[in-house]
mmCIF file of C-alpha atoms in Angstrom:
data_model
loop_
_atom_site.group_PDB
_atom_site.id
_atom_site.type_symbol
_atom_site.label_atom_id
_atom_site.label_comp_id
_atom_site.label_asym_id
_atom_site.label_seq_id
_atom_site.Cartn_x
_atom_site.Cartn_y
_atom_site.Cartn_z
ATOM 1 C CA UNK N 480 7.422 -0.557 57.223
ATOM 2 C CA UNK N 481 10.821 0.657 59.229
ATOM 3 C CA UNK N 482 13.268 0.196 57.256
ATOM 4 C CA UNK N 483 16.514 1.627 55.738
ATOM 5 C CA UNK N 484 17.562 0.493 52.345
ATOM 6 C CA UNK N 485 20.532 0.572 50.133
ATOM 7 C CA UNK N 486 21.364 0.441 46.750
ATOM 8 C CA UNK N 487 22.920 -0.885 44.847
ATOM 9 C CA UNK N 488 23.069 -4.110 46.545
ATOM 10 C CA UNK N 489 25.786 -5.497 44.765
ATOM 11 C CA UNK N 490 28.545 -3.622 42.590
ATOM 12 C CA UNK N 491 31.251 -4.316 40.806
ATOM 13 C CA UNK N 492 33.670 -1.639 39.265
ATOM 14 C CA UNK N 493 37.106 -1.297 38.090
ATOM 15 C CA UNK N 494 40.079 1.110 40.536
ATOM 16 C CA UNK N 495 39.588 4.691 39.693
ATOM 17 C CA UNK N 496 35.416 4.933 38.752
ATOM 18 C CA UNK N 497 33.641 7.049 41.231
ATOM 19 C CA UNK N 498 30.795 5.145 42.395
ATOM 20 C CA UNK N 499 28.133 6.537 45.361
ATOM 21 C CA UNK N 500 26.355 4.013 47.365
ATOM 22 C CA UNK N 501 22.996 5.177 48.351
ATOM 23 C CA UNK N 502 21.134 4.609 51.805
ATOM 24 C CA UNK N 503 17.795 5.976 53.368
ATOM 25 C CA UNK N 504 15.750 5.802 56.306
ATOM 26 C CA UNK N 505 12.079 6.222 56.895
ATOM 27 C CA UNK N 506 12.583 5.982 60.526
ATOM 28 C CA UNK N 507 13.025 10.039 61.004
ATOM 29 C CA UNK N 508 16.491 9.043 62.389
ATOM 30 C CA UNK N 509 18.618 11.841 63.886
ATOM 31 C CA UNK N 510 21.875 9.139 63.213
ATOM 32 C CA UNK N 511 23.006 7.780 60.329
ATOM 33 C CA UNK N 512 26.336 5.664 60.095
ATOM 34 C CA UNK N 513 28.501 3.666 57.593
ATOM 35 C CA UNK N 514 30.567 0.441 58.280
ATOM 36 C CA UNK N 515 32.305 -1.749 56.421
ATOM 37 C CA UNK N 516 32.109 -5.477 57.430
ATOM 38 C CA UNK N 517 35.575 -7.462 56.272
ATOM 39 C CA UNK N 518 36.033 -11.224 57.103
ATOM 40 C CA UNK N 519 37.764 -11.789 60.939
ATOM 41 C CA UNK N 520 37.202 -7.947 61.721
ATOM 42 C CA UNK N 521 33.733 -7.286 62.165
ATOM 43 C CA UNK N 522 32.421 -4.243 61.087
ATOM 44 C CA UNK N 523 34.072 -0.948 61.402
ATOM 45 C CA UNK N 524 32.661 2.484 61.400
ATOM 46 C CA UNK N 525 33.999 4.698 58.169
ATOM 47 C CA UNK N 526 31.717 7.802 59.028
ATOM 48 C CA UNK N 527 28.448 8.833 60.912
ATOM 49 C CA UNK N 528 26.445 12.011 61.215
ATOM 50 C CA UNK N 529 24.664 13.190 63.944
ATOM 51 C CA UNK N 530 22.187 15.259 61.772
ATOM 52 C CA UNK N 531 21.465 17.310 58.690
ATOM 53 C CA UNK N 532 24.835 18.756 58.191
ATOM 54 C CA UNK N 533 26.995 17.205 60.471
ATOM 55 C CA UNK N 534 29.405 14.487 60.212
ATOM 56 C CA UNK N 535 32.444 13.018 61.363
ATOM 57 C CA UNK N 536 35.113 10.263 60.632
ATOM 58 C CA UNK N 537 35.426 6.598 62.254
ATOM 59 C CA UNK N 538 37.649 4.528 61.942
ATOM 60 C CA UNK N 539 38.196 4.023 58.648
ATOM 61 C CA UNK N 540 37.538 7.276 56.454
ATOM 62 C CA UNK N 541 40.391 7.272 54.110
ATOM 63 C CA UNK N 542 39.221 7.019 50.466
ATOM 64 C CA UNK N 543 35.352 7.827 51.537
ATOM 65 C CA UNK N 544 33.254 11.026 51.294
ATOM 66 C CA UNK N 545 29.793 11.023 53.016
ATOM 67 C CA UNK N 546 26.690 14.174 52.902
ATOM 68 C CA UNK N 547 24.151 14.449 54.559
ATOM 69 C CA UNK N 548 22.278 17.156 52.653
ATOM 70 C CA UNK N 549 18.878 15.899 54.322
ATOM 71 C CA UNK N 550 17.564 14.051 57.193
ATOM 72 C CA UNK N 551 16.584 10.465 55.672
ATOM 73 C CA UNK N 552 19.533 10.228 53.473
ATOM 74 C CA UNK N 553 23.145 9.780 53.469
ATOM 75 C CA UNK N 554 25.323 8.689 50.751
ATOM 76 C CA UNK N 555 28.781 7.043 50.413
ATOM 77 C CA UNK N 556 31.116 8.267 48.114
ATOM 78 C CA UNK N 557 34.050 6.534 46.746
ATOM 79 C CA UNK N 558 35.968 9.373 44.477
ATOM 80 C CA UNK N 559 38.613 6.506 43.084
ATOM 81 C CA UNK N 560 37.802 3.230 44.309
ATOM 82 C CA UNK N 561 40.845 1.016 44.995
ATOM 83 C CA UNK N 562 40.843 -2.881 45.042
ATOM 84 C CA UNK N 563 41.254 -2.577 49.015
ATOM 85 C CA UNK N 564 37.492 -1.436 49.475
ATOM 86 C CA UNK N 565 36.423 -4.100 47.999
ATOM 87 C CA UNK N 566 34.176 -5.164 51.160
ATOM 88 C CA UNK N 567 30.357 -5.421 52.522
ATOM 89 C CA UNK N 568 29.147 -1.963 53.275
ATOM 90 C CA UNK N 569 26.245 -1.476 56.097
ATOM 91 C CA UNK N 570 24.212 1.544 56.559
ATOM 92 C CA UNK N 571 22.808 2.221 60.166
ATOM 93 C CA UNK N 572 20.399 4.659 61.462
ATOM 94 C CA UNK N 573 19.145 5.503 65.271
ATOM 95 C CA UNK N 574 17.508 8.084 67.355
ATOM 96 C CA UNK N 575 20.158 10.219 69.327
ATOM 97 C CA UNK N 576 18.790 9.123 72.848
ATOM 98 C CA UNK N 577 20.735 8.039 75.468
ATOM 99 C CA UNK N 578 22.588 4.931 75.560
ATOM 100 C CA UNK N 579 19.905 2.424 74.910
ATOM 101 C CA UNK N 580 19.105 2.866 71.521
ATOM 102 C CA UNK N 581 18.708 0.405 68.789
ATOM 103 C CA UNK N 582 20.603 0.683 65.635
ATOM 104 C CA UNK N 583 18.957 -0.077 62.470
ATOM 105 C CA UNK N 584 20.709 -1.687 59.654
ATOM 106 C CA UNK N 585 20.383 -2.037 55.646
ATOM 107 C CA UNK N 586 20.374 -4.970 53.935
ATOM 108 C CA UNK N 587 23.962 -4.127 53.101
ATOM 109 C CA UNK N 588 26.334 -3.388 49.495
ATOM 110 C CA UNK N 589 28.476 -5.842 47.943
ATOM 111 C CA UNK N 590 31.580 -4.003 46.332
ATOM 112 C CA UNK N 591 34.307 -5.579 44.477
ATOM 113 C CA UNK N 592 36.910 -3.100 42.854
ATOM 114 C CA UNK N 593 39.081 -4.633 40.275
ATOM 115 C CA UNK I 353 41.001 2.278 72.756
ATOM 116 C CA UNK I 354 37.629 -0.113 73.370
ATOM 117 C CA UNK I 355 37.781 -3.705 71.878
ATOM 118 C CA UNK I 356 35.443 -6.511 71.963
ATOM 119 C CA UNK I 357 36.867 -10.280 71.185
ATOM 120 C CA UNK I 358 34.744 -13.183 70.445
ATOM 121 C CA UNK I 359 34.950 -16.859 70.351
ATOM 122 C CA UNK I 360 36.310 -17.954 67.093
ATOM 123 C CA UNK I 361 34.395 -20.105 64.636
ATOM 124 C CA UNK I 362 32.462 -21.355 62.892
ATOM 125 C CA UNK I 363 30.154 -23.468 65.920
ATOM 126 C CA UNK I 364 28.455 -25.936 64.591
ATOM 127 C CA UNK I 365 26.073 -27.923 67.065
ATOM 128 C CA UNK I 366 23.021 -30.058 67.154
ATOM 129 C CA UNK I 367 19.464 -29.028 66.981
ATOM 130 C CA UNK I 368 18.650 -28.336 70.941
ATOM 131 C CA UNK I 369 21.953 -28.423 71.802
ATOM 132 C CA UNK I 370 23.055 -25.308 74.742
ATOM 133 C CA UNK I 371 24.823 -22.816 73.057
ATOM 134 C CA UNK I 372 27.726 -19.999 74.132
ATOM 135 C CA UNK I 373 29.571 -17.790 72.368
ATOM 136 C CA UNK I 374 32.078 -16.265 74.645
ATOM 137 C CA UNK I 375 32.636 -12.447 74.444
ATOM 138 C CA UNK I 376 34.815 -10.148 76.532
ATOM 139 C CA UNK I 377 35.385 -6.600 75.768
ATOM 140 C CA UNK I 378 38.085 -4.016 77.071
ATOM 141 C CA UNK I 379 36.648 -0.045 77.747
ATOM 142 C CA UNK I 380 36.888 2.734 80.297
ATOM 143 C CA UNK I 381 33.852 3.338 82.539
ATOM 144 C CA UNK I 382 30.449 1.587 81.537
ATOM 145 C CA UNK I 383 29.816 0.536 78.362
ATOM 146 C CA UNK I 384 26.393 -0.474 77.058
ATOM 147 C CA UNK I 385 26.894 -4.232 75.653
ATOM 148 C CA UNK I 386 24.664 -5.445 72.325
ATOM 149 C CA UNK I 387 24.327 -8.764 70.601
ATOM 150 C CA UNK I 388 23.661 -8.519 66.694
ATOM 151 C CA UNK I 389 22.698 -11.492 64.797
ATOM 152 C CA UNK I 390 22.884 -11.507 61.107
ATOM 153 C CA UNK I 391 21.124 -14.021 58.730
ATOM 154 C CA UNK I 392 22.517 -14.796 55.489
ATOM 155 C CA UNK I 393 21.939 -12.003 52.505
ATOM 156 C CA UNK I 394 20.660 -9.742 55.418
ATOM 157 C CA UNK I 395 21.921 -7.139 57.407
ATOM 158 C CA UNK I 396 22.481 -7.291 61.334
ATOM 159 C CA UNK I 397 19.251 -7.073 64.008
ATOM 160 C CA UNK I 398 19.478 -5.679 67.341
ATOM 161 C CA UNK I 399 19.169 -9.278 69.435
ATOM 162 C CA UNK I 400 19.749 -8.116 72.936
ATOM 163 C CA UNK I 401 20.933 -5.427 74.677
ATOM 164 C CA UNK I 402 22.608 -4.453 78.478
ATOM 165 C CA UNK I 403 23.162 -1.048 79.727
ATOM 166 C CA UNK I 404 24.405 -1.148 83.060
ATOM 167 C CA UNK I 405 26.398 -4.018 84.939
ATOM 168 C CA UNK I 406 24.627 -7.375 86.072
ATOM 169 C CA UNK I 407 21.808 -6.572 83.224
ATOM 170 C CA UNK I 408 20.822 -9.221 81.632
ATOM 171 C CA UNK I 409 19.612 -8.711 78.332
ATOM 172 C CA UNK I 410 16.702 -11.755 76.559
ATOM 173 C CA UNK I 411 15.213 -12.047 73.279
ATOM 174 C CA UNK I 412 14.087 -14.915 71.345
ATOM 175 C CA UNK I 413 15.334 -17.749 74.088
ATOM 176 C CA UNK I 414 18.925 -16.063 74.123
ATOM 177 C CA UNK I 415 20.390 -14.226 77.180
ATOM 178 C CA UNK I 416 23.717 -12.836 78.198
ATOM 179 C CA UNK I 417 24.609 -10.795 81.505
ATOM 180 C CA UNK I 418 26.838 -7.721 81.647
ATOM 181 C CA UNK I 419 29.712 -9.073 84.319
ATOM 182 C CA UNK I 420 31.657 -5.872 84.940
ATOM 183 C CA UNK I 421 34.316 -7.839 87.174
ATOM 184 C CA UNK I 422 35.359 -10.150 83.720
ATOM 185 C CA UNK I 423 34.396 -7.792 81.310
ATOM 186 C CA UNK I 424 32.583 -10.682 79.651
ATOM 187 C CA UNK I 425 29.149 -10.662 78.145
ATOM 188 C CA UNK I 426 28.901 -14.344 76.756
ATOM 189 C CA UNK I 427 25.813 -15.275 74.403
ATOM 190 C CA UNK I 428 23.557 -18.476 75.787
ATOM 191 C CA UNK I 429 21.067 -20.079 74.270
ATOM 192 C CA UNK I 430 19.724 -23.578 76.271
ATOM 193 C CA UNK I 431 18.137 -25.040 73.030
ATOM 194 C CA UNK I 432 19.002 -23.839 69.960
ATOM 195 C CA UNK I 433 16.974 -24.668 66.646
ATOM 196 C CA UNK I 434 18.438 -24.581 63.062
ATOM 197 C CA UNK I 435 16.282 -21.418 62.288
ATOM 198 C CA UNK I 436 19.483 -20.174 64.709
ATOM 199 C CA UNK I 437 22.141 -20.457 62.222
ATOM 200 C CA UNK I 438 23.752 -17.037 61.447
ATOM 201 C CA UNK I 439 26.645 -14.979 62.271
ATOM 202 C CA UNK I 440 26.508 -13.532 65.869
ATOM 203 C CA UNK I 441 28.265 -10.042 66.739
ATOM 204 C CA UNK I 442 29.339 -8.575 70.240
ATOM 205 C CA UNK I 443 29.779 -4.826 69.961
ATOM 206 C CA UNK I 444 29.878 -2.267 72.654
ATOM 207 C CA UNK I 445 29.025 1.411 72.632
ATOM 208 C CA UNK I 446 31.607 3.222 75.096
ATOM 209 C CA UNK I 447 31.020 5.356 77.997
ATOM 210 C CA UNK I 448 30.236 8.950 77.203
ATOM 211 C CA UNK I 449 31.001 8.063 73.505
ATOM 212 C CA UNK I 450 29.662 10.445 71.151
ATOM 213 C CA UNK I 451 28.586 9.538 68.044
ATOM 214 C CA UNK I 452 26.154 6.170 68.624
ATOM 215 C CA UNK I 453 29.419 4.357 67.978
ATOM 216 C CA UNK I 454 29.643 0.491 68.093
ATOM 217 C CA UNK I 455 32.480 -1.377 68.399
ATOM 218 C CA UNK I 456 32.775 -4.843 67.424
ATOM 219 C CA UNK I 457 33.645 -8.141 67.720
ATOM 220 C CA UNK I 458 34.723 -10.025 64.145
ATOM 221 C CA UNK I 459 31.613 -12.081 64.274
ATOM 222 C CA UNK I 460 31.031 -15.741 65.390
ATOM 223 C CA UNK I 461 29.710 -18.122 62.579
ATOM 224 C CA UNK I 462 27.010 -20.928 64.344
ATOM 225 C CA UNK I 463 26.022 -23.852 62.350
ATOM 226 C CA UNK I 464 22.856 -25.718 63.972
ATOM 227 C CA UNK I 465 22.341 -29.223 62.258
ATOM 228 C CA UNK I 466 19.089 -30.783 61.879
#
């Protein structure tokens, strides 16, 4: 089954632990991207990567890290977590094709930083 | 920079009730326009899409058209069913933009009552 999955699903830590999300794709999916999803805001893009090596900032970067050491994964770092990520974080993956790709999204991470 | 802005919520209507959730957006050039619906616990799904202006994009009994001249792309749904109630995203991907990225909209809650 396509899918792209995340763990842990739901987290809670305390300001200052460094914690790494995981996500991963079976889909052979050049793109791989991270949002956050806060209430009245939608979701908002923290980093992506275009491929193996290569990634850039979105929106929101500050306080995140992000590798993409191979193709189906791509992990979130938070170095020192502060109470102000506390949020819903999506994973997304696509094919780099054009402009009518689909993006594919994980079942999401519930972090709360005390 | 681009924007999208939804109808605010929650909507809470009838079984087989029409629905519309309003969406407008604000981008250079030709943006491809996306729907995302998200269930509860789950992350978002690709619902419809629209690439190019008067497209109208149709999945599942929902449609929306691409109206370049209001910069709208407004949801619609002629009978909707409770199996419908989730939170319902506009985002855009911009002209030319590099990097897959979506924007969104902050989400529209719909209720459907039995």
């Amino acid at each position: 089954e396509a899918q792209v999955t995340q763990n842990p699903r739901y987290l809670i830590t305390v300001t200052g632990k460094k914690l790494t999300v995981t996500c991963s794709q079976n889909m052979n999916h050049e793109y791989m991207s991270w949002y956050r999803q806060d209430p009245g805001l939608g979701l908002r893009q923290i980093y992506y990567s275009m491929n193996v090596e290569v990634t850039d900032k979105g929106d929101v970067p500050e306080g995140y890290k992000v590798s993409r050491k191979e193709k189906r994964n791509f992990p979130l770092i938070l170095e020192s977590p502060s109470p102000n990520q506390t949020s819903l974080y999506f994973c997304a993956s696509s094919y780099v094709r054009g402009i009518s790709y689909e993006q594919y999204f994980g079942p999401g991470t519930r972090l709360t930083v005390t | 920079g681009n924007s999208v802005t939804q109808m605010e919520g929650p909507v809470t209507l009838s079984e087989e009730a029409f629905l519309t959730i309003n969406c407008t957006y604000t981008a250079t050039g030709y943006p491809s326009l996306f729907w995302y619906v998200q269930y509860p616990g789950e992350g978002l799904q690709l619902l419809l899409k629209a690439t190019k202006a008067d497209d109208k994009g149709s999945n599942k009994g929902f449609e929306a058209t691409y109206r370049k001249e209001t910069t709208s792309f407004h949801l619609e749904k002629g009978s909707v069913q409770v199996s419908d109630s989730a939170v319902y995203f506009c985002a855009l991907c911009g002209d030319g933009e590099y990097g897959n990225k979506l924007v969104f909209g902050a989400g529209t809650i719909l209720r459907v009552k039995s």
